[in-house]
Tab-separated table of C-alpha atoms in Angstrom:
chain	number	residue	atom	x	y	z
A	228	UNK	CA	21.418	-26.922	-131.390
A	229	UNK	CA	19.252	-23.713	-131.335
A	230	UNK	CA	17.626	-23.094	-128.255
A	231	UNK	CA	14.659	-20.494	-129.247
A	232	UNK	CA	12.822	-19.146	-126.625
A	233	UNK	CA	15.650	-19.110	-124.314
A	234	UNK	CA	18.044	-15.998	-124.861
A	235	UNK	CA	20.309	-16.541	-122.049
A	236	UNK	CA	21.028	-20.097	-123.185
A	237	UNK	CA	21.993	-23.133	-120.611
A	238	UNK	CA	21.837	-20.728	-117.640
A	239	UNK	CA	17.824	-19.617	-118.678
A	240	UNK	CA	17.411	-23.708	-118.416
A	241	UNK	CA	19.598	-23.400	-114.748
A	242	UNK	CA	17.699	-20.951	-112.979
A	243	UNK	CA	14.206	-22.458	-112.081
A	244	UNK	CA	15.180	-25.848	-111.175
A	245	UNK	CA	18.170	-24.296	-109.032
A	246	UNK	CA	15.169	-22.356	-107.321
A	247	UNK	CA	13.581	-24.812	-106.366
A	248	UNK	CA	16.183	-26.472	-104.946
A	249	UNK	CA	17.074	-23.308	-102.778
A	250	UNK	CA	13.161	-23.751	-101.682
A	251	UNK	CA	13.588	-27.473	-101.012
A	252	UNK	CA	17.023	-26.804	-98.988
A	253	UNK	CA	15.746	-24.051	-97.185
A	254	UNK	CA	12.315	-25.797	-96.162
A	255	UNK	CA	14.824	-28.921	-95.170
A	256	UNK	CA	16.398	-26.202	-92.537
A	257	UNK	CA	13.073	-24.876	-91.260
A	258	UNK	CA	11.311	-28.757	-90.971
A	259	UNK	CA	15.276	-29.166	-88.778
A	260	UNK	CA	14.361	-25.833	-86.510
A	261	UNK	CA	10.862	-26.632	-86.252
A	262	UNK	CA	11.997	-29.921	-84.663
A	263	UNK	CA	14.517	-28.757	-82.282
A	264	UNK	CA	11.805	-26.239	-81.357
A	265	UNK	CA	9.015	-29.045	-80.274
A	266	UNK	CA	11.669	-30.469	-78.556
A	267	UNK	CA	12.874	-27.202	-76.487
A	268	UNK	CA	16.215	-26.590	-78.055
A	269	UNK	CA	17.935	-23.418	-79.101
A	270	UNK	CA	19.857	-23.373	-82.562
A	271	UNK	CA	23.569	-25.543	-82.588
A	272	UNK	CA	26.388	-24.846	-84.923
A	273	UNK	CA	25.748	-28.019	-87.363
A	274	UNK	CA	22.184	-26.125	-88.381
A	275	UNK	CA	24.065	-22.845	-88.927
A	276	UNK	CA	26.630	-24.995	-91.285
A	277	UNK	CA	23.071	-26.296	-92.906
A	278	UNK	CA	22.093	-22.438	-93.352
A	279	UNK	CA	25.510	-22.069	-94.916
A	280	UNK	CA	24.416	-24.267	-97.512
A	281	UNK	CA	21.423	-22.239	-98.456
A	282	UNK	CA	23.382	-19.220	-98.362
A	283	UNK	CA	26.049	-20.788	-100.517
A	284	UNK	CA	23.177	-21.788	-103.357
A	285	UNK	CA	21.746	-17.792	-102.760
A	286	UNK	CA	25.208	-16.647	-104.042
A	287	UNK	CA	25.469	-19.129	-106.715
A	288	UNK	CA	21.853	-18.239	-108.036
A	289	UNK	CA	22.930	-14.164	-107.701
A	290	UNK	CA	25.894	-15.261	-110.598
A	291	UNK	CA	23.363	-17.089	-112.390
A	292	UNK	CA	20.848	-14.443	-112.643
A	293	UNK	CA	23.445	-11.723	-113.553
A	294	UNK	CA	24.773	-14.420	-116.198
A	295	UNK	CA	20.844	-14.843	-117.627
A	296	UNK	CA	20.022	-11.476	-117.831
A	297	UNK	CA	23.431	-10.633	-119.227
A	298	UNK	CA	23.496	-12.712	-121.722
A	299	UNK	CA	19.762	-11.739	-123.547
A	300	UNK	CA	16.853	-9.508	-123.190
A	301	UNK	CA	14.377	-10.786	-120.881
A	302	UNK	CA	10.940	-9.534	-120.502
A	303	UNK	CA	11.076	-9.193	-116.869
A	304	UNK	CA	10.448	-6.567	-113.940
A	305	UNK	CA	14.520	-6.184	-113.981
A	306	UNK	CA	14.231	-4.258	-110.702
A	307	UNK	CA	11.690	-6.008	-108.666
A	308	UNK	CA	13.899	-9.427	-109.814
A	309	UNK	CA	16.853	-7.979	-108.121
A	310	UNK	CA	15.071	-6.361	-105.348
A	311	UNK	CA	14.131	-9.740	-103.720
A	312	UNK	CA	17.423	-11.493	-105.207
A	313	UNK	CA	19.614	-9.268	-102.899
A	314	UNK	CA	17.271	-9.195	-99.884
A	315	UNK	CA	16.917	-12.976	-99.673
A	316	UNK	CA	20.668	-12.823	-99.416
A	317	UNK	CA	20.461	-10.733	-96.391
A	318	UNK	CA	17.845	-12.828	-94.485
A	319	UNK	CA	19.983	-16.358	-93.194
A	320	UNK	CA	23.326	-14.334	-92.149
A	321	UNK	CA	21.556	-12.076	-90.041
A	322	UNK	CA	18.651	-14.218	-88.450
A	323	UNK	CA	21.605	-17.443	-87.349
A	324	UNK	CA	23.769	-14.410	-85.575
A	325	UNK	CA	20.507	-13.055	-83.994
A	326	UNK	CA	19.305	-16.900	-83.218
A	327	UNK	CA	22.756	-18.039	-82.077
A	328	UNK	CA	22.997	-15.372	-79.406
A	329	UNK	CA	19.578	-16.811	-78.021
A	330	UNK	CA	19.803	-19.891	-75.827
A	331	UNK	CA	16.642	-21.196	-75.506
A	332	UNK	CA	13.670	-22.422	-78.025
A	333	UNK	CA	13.157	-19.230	-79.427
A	334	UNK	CA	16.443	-19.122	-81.303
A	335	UNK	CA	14.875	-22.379	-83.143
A	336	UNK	CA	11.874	-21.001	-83.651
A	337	UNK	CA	13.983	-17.523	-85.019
A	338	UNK	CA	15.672	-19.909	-87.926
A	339	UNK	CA	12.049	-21.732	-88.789
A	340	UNK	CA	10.709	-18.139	-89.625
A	341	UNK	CA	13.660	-16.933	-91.441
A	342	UNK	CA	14.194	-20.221	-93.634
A	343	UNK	CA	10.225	-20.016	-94.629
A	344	UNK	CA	10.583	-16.376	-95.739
A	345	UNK	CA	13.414	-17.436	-97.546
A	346	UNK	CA	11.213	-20.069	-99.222
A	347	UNK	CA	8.996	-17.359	-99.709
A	348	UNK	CA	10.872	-14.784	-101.463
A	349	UNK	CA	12.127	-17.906	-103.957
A	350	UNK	CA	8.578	-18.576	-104.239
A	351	UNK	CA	8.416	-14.615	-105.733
A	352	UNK	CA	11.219	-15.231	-107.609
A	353	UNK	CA	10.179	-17.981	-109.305
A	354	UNK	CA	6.632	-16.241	-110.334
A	355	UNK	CA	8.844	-13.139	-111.365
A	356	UNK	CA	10.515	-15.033	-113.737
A	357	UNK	CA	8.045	-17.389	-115.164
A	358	UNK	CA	4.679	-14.557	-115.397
A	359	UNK	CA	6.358	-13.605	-118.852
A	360	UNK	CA	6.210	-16.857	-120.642
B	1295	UNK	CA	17.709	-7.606	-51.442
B	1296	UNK	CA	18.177	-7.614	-55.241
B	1297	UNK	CA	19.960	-4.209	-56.343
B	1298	UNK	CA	18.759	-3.386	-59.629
B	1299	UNK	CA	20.842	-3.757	-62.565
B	1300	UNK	CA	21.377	-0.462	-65.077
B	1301	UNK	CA	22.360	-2.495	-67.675
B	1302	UNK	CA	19.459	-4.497	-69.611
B	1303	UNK	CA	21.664	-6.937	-70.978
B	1304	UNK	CA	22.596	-7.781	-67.246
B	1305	UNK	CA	19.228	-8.336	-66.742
B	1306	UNK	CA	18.002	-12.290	-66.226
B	1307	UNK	CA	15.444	-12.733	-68.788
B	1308	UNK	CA	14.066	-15.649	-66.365
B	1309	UNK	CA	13.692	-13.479	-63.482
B	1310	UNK	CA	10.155	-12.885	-62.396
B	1311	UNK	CA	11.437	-9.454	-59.932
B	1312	UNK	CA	7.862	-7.684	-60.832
B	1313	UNK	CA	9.790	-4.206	-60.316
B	1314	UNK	CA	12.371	-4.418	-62.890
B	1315	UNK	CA	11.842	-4.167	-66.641
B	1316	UNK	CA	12.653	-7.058	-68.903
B	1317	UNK	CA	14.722	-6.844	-72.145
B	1318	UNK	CA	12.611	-6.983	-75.119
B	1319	UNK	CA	15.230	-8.715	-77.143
B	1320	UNK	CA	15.034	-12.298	-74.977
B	1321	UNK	CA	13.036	-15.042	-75.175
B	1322	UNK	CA	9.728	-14.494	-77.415
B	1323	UNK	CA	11.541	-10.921	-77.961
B	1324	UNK	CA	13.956	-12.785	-80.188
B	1325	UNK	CA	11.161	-13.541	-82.819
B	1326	UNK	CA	9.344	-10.333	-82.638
B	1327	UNK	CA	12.427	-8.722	-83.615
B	1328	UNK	CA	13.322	-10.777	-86.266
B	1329	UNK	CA	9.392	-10.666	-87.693
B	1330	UNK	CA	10.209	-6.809	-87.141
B	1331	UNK	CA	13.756	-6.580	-89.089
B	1332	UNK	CA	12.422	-9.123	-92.179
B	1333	UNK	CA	8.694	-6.561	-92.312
B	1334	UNK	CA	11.428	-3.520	-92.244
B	1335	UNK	CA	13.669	-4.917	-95.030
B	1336	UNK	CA	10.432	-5.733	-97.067
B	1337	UNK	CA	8.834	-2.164	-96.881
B	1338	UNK	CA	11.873	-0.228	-97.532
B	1339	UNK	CA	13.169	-2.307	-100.200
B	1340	UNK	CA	10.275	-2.277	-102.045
B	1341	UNK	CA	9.528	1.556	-101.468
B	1342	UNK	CA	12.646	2.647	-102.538
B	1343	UNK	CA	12.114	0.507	-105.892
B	1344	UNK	CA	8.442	1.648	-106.545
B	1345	UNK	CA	10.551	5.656	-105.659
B	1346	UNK	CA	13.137	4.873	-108.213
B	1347	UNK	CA	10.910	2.788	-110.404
B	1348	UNK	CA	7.983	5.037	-111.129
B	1349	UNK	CA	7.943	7.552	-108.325
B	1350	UNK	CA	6.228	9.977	-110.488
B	1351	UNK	CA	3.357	7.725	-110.644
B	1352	UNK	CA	2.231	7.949	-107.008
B	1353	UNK	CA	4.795	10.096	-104.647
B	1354	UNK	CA	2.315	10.181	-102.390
B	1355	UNK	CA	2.231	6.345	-101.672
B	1356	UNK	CA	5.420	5.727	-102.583
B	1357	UNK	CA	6.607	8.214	-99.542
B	1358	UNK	CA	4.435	6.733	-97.237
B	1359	UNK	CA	5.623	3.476	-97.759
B	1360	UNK	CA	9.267	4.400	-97.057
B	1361	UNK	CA	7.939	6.328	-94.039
B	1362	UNK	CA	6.412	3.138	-92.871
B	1363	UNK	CA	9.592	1.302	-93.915
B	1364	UNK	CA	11.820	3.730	-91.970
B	1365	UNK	CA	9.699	3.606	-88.657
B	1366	UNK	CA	9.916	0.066	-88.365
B	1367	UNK	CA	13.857	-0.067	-89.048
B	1368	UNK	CA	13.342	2.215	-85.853
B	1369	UNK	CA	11.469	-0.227	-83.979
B	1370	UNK	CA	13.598	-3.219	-85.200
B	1371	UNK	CA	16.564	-1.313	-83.417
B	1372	UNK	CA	14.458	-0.605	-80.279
B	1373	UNK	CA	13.240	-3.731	-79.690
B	1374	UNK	CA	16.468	-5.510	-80.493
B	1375	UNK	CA	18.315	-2.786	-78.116
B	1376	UNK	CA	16.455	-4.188	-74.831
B	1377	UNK	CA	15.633	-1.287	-72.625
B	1378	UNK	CA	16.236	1.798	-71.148
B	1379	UNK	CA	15.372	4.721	-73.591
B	1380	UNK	CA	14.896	2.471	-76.596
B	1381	UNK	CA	11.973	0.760	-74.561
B	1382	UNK	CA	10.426	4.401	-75.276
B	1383	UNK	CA	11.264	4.835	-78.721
B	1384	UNK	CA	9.883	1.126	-79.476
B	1385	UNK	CA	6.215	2.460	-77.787
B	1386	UNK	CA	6.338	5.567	-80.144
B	1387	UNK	CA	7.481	3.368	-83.128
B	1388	UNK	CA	4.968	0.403	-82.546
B	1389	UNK	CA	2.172	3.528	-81.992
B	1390	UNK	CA	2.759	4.939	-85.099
B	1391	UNK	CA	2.725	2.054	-86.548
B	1392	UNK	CA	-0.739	1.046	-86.040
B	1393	UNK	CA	-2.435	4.704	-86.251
B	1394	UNK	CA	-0.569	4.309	-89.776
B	1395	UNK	CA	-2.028	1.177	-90.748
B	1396	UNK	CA	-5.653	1.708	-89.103
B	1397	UNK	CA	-5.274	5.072	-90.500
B	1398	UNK	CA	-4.560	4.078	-93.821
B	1399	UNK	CA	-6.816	1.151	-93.686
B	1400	UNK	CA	-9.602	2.948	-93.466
B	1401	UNK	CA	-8.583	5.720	-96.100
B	1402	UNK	CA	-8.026	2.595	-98.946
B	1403	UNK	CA	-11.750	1.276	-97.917
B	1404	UNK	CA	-13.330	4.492	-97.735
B	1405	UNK	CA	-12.031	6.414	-100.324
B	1406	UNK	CA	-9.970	3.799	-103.088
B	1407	UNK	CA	-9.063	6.896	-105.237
B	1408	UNK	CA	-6.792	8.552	-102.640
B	1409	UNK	CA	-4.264	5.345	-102.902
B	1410	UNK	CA	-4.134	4.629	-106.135
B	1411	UNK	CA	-0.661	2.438	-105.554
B	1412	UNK	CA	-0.581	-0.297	-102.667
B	1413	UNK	CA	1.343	0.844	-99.667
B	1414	UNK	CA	2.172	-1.662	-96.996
B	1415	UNK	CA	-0.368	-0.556	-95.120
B	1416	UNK	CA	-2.819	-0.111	-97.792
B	1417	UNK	CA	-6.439	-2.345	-96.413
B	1418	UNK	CA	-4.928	-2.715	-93.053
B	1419	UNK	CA	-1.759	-4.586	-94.687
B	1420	UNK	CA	-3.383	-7.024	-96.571
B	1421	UNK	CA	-0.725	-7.329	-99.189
B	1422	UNK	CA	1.627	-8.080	-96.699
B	1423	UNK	CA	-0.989	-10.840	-94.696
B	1424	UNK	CA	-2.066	-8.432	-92.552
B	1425	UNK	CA	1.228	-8.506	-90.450
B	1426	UNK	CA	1.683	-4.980	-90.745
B	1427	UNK	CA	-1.544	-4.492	-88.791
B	1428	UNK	CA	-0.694	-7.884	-86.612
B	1429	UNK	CA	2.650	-6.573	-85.558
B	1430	UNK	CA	2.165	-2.952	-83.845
B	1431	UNK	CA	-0.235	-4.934	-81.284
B	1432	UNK	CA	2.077	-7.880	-80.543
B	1433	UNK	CA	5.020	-5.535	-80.175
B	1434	UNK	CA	2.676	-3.034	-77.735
B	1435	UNK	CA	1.361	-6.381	-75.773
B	1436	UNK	CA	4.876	-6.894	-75.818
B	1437	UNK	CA	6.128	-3.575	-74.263
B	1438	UNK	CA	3.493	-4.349	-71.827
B	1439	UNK	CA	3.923	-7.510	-70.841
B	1440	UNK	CA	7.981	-6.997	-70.088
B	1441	UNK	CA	7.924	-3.488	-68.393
B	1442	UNK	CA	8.870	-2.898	-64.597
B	1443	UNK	CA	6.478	-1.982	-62.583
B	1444	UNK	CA	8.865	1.046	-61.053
B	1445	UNK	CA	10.335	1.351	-64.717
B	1446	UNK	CA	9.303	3.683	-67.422
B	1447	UNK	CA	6.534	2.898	-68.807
């Protein structure tokens, strides 16, 4: 089986749909803060385990990418791809050890914002890699 | 009689003492400073790619926007930090911030030519939804709101 169009091969055909599940995941963990912020609750340790998760998928998505782009040429802004695949990396570690330290409803309210920018910058990935067609 | 604490981190975020200066870094502080940190991490990152990138293309811009980037890595730290001296370097951070983005906001609507490559605080930080021009004003109400009476201002 040829698979034209795709130069990277099986991973090419990996990357968008584990994207979106990132941005699914991640939205999961904000709609989870959002809740515990309504009802006046800081951040507990099962939602940083849930933020683990996400975190996990970043790194997986990091191998994938460097696998893809690897493996063929792709028509992409190479740079800007792997600007906003390192930063989202740094976004979950360091907004659940800010959160954690917080004991009231702001720490919840701290891990809605930081999972929603995460969905964001997949968002940017996802538009990175699909503008070229 | 209450002796006042030294340390800001000692401080009781729920106290309402009038004459002592809050941390920045409790409560609603918490947020700003993450908003802060993820607006610092976007500005530099992407300034130092456009630098590497093409930084022949617009220096100019490009430099500003790492400028901008830099000052609010400074904030970030300030505001996280809680008091004391940093409470003064977060009310010269957050004031440069917004005399750069009115400043600049102005420039990209008055004169388009002069900016030929978005900064992030190119038409008062649209790009960015505005936050960058948002940000300086919650994190001066901010200041405000959580200073001491006796404290520095």
């Amino acid at each position: 089986m040829h698979q034209r169009g795709h130069p990277g091969g099986n991973l090419d055909r990996v990357f968008a749909p584990l994207t979106y599940l990132i941005m699914a995941a991640a939205t999961a963990q904000a709609a989870w803060a959002v809740w515990f912020a309504i009802k006046d609750r800081a951040v507990i340790l099962k939602q940083l385990w849930g933020g683990a998760v996400v975190e996990a998928l970043l790194l997986v998505q990091v191998f994938v990418a460097a696998g893809m782009l690897l493996a063929g040429d792709h028509d992409i802004a190479v740079g800007e791809f792997w600007g906003y695949l390192v930063t989202v990396l740094i976004i979950l570690p360091f907004a659940a050890a800010w959160a954690f330290a917080e004991r009231t409803r702001w720490s919840s309210v701290v891990m809605v914002v930081a999972a929603v920018t995460v969905v964001f910058l997949e968002w940017r990935l996802v538009q990175i890699w699909t503008r070229t067609g | 009689m209450n002796p006042a604490p030294t340390d800001p981190s000692s401080i009781d975020p729920t106290s309402i003492d009038p004459t002592v200066a809050r941390p920045t870094n409790a409560g609603f502080g918490r947020l700003l400073v993450l908003v802060y940190a993820i607006l610092a991490l976007a500005a530099t990152v992407r300034a130092l790619y456009q630098l590497l990138a093409h930084g022949d293309q617009a220096p100019l811009a490009y430099a500003l926007s790492l400028l901008a980037g830099v000052v609010y890595i400074v904030a970030t730290i300030a505001l996280a930090r809680g008091g004391g001296r940093w409470r003064t370097v977060a009310w010269v951070a957050c004031s440069f911030e917004l005399v750069g983005v009115l400043t600049v906001g102005v420039a990209t609507i008055a004169d388009a030519d002069a900016f030929p490559e978005s900064t992030v605080w190119s038409s008062f930080g649209q790009g960015y939804g505005y936050i960058p021009l948002v940000l300086p004003v919650v994190g001066l109400l901010w200041l405000w709101r959580t200073r001491g009476h006796d404290g520095p201002a």
